[in-house]
CSV table of C-alpha atoms in Angstrom, one decimal:
chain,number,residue,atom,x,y,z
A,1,UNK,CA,-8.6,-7.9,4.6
A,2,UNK,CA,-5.4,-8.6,2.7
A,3,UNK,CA,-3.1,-5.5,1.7
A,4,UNK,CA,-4.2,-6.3,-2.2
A,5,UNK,CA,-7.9,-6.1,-1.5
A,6,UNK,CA,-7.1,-3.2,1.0
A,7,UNK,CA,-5.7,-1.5,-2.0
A,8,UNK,CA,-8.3,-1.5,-4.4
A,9,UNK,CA,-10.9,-0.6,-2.2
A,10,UNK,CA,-9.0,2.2,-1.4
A,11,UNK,CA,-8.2,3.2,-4.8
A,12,UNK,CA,-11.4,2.7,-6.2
A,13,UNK,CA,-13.4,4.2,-3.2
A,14,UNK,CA,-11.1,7.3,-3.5
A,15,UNK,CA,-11.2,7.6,-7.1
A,16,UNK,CA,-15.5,7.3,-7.3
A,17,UNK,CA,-15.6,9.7,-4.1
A,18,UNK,CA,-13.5,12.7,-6.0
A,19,UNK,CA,-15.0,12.1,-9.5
A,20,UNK,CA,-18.7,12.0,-8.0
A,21,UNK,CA,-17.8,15.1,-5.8
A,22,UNK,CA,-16.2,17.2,-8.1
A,23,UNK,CA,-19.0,18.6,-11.0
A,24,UNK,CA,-21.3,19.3,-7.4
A,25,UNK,CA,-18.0,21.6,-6.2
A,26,UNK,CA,-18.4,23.0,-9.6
A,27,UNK,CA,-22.0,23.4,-9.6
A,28,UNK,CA,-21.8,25.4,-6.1
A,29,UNK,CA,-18.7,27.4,-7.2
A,30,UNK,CA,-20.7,28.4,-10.6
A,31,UNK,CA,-23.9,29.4,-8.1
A,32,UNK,CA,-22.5,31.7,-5.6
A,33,UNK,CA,-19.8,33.0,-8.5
A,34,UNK,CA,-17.0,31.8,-6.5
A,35,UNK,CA,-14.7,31.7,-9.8
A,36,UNK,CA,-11.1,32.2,-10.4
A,37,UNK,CA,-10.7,35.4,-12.2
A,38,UNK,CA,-7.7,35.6,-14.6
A,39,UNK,CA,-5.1,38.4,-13.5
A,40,UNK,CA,-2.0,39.6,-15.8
A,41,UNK,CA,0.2,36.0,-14.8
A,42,UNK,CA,-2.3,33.6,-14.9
A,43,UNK,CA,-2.2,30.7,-17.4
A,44,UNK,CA,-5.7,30.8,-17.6
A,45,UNK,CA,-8.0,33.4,-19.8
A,46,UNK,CA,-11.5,32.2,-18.5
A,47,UNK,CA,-13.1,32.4,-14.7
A,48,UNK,CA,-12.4,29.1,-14.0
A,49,UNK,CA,-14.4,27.6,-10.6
A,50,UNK,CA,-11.6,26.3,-8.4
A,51,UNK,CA,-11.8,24.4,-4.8
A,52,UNK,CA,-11.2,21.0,-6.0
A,53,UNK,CA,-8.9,20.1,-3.2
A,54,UNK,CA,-12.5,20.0,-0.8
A,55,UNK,CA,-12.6,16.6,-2.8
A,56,UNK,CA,-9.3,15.4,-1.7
A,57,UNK,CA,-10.0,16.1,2.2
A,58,UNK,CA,-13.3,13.9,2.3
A,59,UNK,CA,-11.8,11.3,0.3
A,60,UNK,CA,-8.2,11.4,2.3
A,61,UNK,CA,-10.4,11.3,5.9
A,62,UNK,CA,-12.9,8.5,5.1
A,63,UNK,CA,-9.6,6.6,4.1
A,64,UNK,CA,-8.1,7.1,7.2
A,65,UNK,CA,-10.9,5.8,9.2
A,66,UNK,CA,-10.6,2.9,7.2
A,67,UNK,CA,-7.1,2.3,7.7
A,68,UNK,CA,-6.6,3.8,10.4
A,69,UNK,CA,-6.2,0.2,12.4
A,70,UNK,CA,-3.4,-0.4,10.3
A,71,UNK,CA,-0.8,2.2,12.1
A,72,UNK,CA,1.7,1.5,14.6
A,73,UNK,CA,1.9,4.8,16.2
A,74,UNK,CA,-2.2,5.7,15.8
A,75,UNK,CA,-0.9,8.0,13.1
A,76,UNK,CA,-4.4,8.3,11.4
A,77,UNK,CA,-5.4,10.3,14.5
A,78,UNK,CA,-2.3,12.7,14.8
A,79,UNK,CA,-2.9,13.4,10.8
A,80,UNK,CA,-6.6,14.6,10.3
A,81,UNK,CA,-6.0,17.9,12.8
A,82,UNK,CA,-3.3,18.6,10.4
A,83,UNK,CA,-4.9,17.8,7.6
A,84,UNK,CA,-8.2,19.8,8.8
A,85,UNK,CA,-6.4,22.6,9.7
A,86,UNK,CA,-4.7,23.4,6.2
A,87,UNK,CA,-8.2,22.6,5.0
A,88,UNK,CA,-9.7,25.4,6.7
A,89,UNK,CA,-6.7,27.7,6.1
A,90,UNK,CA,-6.5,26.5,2.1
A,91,UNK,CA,-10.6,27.0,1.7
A,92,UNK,CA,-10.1,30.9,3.1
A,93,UNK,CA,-7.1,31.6,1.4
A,94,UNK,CA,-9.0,30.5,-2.3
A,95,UNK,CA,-12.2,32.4,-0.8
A,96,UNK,CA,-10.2,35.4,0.5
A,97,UNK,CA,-6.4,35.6,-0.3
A,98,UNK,CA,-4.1,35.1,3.0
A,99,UNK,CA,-1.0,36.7,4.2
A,100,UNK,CA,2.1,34.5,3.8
A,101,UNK,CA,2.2,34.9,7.4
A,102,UNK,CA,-0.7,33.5,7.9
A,103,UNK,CA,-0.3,30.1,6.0
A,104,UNK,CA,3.0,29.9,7.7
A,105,UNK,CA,1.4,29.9,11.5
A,106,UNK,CA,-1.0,27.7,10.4
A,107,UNK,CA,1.1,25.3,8.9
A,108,UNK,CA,3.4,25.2,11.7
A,109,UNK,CA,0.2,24.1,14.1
A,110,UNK,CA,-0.3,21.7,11.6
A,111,UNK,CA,2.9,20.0,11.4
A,112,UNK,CA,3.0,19.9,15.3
A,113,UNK,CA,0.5,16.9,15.2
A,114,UNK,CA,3.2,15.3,12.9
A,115,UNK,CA,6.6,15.7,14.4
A,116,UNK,CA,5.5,15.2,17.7
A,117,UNK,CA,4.5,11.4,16.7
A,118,UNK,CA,7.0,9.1,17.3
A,119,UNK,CA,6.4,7.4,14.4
A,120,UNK,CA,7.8,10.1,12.4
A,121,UNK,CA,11.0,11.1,14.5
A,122,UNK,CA,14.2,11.0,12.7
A,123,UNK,CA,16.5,9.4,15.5
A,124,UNK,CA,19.7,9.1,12.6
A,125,UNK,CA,20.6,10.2,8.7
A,126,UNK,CA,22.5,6.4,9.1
A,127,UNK,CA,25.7,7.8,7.5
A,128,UNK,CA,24.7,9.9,4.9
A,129,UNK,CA,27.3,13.0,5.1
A,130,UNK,CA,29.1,11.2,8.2
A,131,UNK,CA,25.8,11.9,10.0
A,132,UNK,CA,25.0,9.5,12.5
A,133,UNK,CA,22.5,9.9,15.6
A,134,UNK,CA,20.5,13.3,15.5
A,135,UNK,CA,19.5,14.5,19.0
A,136,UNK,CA,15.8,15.4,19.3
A,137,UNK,CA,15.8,18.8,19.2
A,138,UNK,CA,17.4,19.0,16.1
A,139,UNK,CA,15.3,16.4,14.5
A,140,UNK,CA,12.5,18.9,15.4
A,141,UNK,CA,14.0,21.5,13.8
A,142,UNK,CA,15.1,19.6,10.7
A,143,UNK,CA,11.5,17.8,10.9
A,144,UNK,CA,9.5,20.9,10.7
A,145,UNK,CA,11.9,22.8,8.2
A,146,UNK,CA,11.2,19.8,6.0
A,147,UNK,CA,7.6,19.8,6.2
A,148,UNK,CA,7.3,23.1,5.6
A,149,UNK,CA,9.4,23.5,3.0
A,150,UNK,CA,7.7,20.4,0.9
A,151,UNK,CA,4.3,21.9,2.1
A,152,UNK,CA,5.1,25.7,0.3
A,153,UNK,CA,7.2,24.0,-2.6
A,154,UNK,CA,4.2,21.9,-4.0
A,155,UNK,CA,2.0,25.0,-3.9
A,156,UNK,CA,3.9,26.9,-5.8
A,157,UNK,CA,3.8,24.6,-8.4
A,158,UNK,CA,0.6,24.4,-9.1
A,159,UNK,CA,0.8,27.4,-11.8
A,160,UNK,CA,-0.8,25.5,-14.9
A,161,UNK,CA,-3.2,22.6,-16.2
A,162,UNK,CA,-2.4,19.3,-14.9
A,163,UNK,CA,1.5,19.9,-13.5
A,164,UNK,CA,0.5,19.3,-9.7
A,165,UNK,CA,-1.5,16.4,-10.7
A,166,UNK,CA,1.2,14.6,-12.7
A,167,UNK,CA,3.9,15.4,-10.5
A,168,UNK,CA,1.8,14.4,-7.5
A,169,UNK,CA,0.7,11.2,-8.8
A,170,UNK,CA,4.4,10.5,-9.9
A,171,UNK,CA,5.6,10.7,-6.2
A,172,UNK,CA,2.7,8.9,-4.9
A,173,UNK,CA,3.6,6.1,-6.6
A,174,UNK,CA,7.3,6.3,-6.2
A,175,UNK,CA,6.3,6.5,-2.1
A,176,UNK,CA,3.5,3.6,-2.3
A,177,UNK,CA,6.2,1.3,-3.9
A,178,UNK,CA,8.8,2.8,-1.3
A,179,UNK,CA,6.8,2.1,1.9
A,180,UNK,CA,5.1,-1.3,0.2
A,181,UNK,CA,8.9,-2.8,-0.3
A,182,UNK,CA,9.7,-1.7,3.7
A,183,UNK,CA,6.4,-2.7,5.2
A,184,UNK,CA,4.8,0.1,6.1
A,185,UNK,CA,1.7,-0.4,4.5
A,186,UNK,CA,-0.4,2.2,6.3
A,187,UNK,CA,1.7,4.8,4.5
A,188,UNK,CA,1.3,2.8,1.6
A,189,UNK,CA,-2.2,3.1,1.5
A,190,UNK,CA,-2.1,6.7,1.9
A,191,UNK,CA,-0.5,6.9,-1.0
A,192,UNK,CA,-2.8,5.4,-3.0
A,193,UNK,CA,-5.4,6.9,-1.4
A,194,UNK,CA,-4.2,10.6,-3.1
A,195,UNK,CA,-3.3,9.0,-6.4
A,196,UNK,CA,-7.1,7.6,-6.4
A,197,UNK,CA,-7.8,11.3,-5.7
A,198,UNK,CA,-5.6,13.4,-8.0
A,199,UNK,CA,-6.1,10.7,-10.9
A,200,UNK,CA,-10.0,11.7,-11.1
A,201,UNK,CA,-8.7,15.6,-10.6
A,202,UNK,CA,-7.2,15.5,-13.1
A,203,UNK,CA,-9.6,14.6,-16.1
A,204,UNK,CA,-11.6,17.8,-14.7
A,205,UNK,CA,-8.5,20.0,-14.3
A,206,UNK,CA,-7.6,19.4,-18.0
A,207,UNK,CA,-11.2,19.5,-18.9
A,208,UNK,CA,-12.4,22.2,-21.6
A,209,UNK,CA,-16.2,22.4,-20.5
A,210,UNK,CA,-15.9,21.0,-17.2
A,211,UNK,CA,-12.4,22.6,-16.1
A,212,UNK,CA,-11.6,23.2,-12.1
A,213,UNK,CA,-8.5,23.8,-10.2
A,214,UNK,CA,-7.6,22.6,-6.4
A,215,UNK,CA,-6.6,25.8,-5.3
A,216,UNK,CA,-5.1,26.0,-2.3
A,217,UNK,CA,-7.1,24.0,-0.6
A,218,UNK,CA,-5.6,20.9,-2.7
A,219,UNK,CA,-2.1,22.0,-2.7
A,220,UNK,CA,-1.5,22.5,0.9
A,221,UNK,CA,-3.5,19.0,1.6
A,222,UNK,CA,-1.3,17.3,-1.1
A,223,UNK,CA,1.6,19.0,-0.1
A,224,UNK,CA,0.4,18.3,3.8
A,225,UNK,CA,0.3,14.6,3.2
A,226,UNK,CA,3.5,14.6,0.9
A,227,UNK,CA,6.0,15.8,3.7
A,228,UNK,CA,4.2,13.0,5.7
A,229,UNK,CA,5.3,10.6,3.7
A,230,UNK,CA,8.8,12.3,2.8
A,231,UNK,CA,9.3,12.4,6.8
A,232,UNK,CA,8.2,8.9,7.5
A,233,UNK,CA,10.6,7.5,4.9
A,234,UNK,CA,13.7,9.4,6.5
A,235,UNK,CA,12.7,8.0,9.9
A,236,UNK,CA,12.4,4.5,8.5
A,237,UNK,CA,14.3,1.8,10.5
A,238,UNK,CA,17.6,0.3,9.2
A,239,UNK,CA,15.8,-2.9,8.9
A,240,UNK,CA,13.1,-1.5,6.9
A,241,UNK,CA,15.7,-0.8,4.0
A,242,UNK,CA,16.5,-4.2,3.6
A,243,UNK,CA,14.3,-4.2,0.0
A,244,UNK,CA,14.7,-1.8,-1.3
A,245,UNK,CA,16.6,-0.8,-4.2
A,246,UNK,CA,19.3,1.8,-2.8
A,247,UNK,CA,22.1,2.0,-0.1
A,248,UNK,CA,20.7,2.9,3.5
A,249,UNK,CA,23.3,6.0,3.3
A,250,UNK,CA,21.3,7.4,0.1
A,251,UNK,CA,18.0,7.9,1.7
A,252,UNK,CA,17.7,11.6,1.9
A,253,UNK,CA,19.5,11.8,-1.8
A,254,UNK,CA,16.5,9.3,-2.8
A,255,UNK,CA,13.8,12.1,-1.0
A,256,UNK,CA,15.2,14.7,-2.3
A,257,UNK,CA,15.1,13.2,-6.3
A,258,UNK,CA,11.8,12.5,-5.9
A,259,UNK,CA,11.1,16.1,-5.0
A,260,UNK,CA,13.2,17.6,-7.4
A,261,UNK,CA,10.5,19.5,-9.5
A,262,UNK,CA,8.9,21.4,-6.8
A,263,UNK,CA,12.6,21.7,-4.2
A,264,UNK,CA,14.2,22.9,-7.6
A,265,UNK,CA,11.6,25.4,-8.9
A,266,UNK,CA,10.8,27.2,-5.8
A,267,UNK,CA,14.6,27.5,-4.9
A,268,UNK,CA,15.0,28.8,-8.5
A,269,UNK,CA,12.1,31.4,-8.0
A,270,UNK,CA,13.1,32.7,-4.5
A,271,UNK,CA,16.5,33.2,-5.4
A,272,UNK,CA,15.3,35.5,-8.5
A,273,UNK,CA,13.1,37.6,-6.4
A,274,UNK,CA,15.3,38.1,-3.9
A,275,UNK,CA,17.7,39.1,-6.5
A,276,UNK,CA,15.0,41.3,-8.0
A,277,UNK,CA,15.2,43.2,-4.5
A,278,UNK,CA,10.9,41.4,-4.1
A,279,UNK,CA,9.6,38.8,-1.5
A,280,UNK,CA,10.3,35.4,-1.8
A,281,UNK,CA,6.2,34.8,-1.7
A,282,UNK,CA,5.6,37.4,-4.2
A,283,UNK,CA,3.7,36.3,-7.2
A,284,UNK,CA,5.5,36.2,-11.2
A,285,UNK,CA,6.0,34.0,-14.1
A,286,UNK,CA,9.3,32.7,-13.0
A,287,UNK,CA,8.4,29.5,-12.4
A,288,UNK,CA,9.7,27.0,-14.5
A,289,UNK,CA,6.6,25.4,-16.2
A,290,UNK,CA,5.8,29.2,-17.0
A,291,UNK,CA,9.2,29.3,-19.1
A,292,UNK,CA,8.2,26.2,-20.7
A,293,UNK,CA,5.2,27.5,-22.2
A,294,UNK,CA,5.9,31.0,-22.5
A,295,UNK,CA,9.1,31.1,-24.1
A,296,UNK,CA,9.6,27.3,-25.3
A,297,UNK,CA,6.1,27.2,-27.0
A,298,UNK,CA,4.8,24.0,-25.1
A,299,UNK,CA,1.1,23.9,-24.2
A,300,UNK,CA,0.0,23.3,-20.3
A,301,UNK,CA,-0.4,19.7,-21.6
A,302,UNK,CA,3.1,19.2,-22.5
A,303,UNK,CA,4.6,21.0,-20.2
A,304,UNK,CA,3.2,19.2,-17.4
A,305,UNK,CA,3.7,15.7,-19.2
A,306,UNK,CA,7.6,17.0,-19.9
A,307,UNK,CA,8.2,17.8,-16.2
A,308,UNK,CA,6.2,14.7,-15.1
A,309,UNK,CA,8.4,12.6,-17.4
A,310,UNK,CA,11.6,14.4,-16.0
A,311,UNK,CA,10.7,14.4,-12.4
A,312,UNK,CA,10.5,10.1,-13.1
A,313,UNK,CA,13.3,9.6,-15.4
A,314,UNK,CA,15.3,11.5,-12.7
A,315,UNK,CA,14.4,9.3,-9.9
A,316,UNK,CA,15.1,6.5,-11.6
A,317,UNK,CA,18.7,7.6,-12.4
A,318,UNK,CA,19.1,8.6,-8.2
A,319,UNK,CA,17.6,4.9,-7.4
A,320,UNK,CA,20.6,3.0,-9.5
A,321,UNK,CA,23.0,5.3,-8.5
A,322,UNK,CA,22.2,4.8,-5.0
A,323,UNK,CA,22.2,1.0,-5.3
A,324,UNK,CA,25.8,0.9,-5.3
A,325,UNK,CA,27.4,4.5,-5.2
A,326,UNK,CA,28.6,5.9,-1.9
A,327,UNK,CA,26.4,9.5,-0.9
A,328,UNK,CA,29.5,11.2,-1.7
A,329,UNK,CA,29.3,10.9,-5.2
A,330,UNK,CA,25.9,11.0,-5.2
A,331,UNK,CA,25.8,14.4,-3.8
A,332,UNK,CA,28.2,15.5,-6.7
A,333,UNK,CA,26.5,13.8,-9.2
A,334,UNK,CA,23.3,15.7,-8.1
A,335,UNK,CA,24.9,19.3,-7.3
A,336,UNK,CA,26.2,18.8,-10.9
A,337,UNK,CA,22.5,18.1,-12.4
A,338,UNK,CA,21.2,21.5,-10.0
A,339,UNK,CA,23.8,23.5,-11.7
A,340,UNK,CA,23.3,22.5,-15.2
A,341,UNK,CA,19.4,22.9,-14.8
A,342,UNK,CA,20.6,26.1,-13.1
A,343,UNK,CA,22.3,27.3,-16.0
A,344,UNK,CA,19.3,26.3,-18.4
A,345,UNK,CA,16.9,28.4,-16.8
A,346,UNK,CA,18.8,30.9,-15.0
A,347,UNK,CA,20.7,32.3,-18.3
A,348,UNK,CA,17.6,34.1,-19.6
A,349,UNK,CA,15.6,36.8,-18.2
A,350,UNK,CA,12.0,35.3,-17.6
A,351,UNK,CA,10.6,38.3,-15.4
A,352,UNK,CA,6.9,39.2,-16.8
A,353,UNK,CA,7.9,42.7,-17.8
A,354,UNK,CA,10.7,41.7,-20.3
A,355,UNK,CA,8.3,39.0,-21.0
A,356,UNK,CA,6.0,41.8,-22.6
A,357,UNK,CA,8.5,43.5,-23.9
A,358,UNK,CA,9.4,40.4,-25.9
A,359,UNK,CA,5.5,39.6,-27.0
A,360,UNK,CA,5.7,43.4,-28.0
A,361,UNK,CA,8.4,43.5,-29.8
A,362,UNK,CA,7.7,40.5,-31.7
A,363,UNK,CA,4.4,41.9,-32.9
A,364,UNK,CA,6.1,44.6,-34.2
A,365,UNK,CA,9.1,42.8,-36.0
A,366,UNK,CA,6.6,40.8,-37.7
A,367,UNK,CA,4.2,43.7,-38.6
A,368,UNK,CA,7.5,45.6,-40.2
A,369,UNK,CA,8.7,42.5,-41.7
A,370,UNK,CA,5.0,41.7,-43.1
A,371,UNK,CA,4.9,45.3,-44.1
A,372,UNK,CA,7.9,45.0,-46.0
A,373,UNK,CA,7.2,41.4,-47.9
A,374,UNK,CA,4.1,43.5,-49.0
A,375,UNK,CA,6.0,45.9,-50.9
A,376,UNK,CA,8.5,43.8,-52.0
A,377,UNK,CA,5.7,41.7,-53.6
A,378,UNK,CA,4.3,44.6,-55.0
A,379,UNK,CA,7.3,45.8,-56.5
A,380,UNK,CA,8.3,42.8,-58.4
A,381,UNK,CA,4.7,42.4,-59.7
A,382,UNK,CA,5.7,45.9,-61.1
A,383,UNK,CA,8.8,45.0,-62.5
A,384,UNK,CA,7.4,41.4,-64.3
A,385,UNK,CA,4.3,44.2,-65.6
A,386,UNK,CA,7.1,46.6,-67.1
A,387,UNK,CA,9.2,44.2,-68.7
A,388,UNK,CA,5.8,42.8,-70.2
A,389,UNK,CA,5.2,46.5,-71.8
């Protein structure tokens, strides 16, 4: 079968397969009262059933065996263990909350299966920085950082109604075109394999009646299968660039704009907890689609779309610059776009107790300012009354 026809199959068996699955997730989650209760920085008011991401794992290992004759390096079999692994680990942590701790083990025995595939080893950075050939120890260590940075990243995003979903789909199709152009087409399908999957989520996770959320269990499979693709692309052969649209040298500037919403936010959040004298894992409404819709008045809906629309528009700019700019100024240009974004969100203070100071505050500003349009009201209806008399 041809790519194309490979392609749609894929997409449309992917898409049917989450959308059928998901209201019987719901259904079970609604029985045995496995709900998302709301806590004091949630965006949601409502127990809202969540495991969604259970969806994403059958639909991402039935695509595998399907594909999995199309990979050089018998990839397919190196990723289900991972992928099953952060299942497990995601499905306990939404059933009984984890440790950090814990994740991190277990998604450093995930990413094992990964970086020791020679498919996915990182031999040189061709350039970019002066960097040339990378010895193998180090590409483990830069390899696993990576991954494990990507996987926690796109976790903590997943704060509010439809923001993973958008932001996933949006680098799912940036990597699909990505590995299409360069050949790889087993990647490629893998791509649209999830964007199959989080394009059905996502009509349920914006839902009023028949709302869910992935949880865990989605984040860390998305996030899983993201750093996948993020690695591969880094250890792409020099020949492999040949089509596509940017300098060989600009590669990892290229990975890193199409990550920018979840490598920007959770840098943003760490450094303000650490600043706050907290962990770097510990839960607030710091993250930046929180600001959006708690002090810039956008709903989930348009805060999503906004940083969807951003996290694109953003990529696009990196991609021409990268077409004929050397790295050098593309690392200034980008340090330059960090730091005014930095100085956006970091001028204000978005910690949940000022937060509620504010809300307070507010309530009682316009309660004394109601108060006292009352009795100026009533005291010019007595003036108008005594110059009547």
């Amino acid at each position: 079968m041809y790519f194309l026809e490979t392609a749609i199959a894929i997409f449309i068996g992917s898409f049917l397969l989450t959308y059928l699955t998901i209201p019987k997730i719901i259904g079970v989650v609604e029985h045995k009262r496995l709900m998302d209760d709301p806590n004091q920085r949630s965006s949601h008011s409502s127990k809202t059933p969540t495991l969604g991401g259970i969806a994403f794992y059958c639909a991402l290992v039935f695509a595998l065996f399907f594909i999995k004759d199309r990979a050089n390096f018998n990839e397919a079999i190196y990723i289900i263990p991972g992928l099953t692994i952060l299942f497990i680990v995601g499905l306990k942590d939404d059933l009984v909350v984890l440790s950090p701790g814990a994740k991190l083990i277990a998604q450093a025995l995930a990413i094992c299966f990964i970086i020791f595939n020679d498919s996915f080893t990182i031999h040189s950075l061709n350039g970019f920085l002066n960097i040339s050939e990378i010895p193998y120890y180090l590409y483990l260590v830069i390899g696993g950082f990576i991954m494990i940075t990507i996987i926690n990243s796109y976790n903590l995003i997943d704060g509010i109604d439809g923001l993973a979903s958008i932001v996933g789909i949006v680098i799912m199709i940036l990597y699909t075109t990505i590995f299409y152009l360069s050949g790889e087409y087993f990647f490629a399908l893998i791509g649209i394999t999830l964007n199959g999957c989080l394009m059905a989520f996502f009509g349920f996770n914006i839902s009023s009646d028949r709302k869910i959320f992935m949880g865990d269990t989605g984040s860390l499979i998305i996030g899983f299968v993201i750093s996948i693709l993020t690695l591969k692309f880094l250890a792409l052969k020099p020949t492999s660039y040949s089509e596509l649209p940017f300098l060989l040298e600009n590669a990892p500037l290229i990975a890193i704009s199409i990550l920018i919403v979840p490598l920007f936010d959770t840098a943003r959040v760490f450094t303000i907890r650490i600043a706050n004298k907290k962990g770097p894992f510990s839960p607030d409404r710091n993250h930046t689609h929180h600001i959006l819709i708690d002090f810039w008045g956008l709903s989930h809906k348009q805060a999503s779309f906004f940083i969807g629309f951003f996290n694109l528009i953003f990529v696009v700019l990196f991609i021409v610059l990268g077409s004929t700019a050397k790295n050098l100024w593309m690392v200034v240009a980008m340090v330059a776009i960090v730091i005014m974004l930095g100085y956006i969100f970091f001028r204000y203070n978005y910690n949940y107790s000022a937060l509620k100071q504010r809300m307070v505050l507010k309530k009682k500003v316009n309660k004394i300012t109601g108060v006292n349009q009352e009795g100026s009201i009533k005291k010019k209806k007595k003036k108008t009354k005594e110059k009547k008399e």
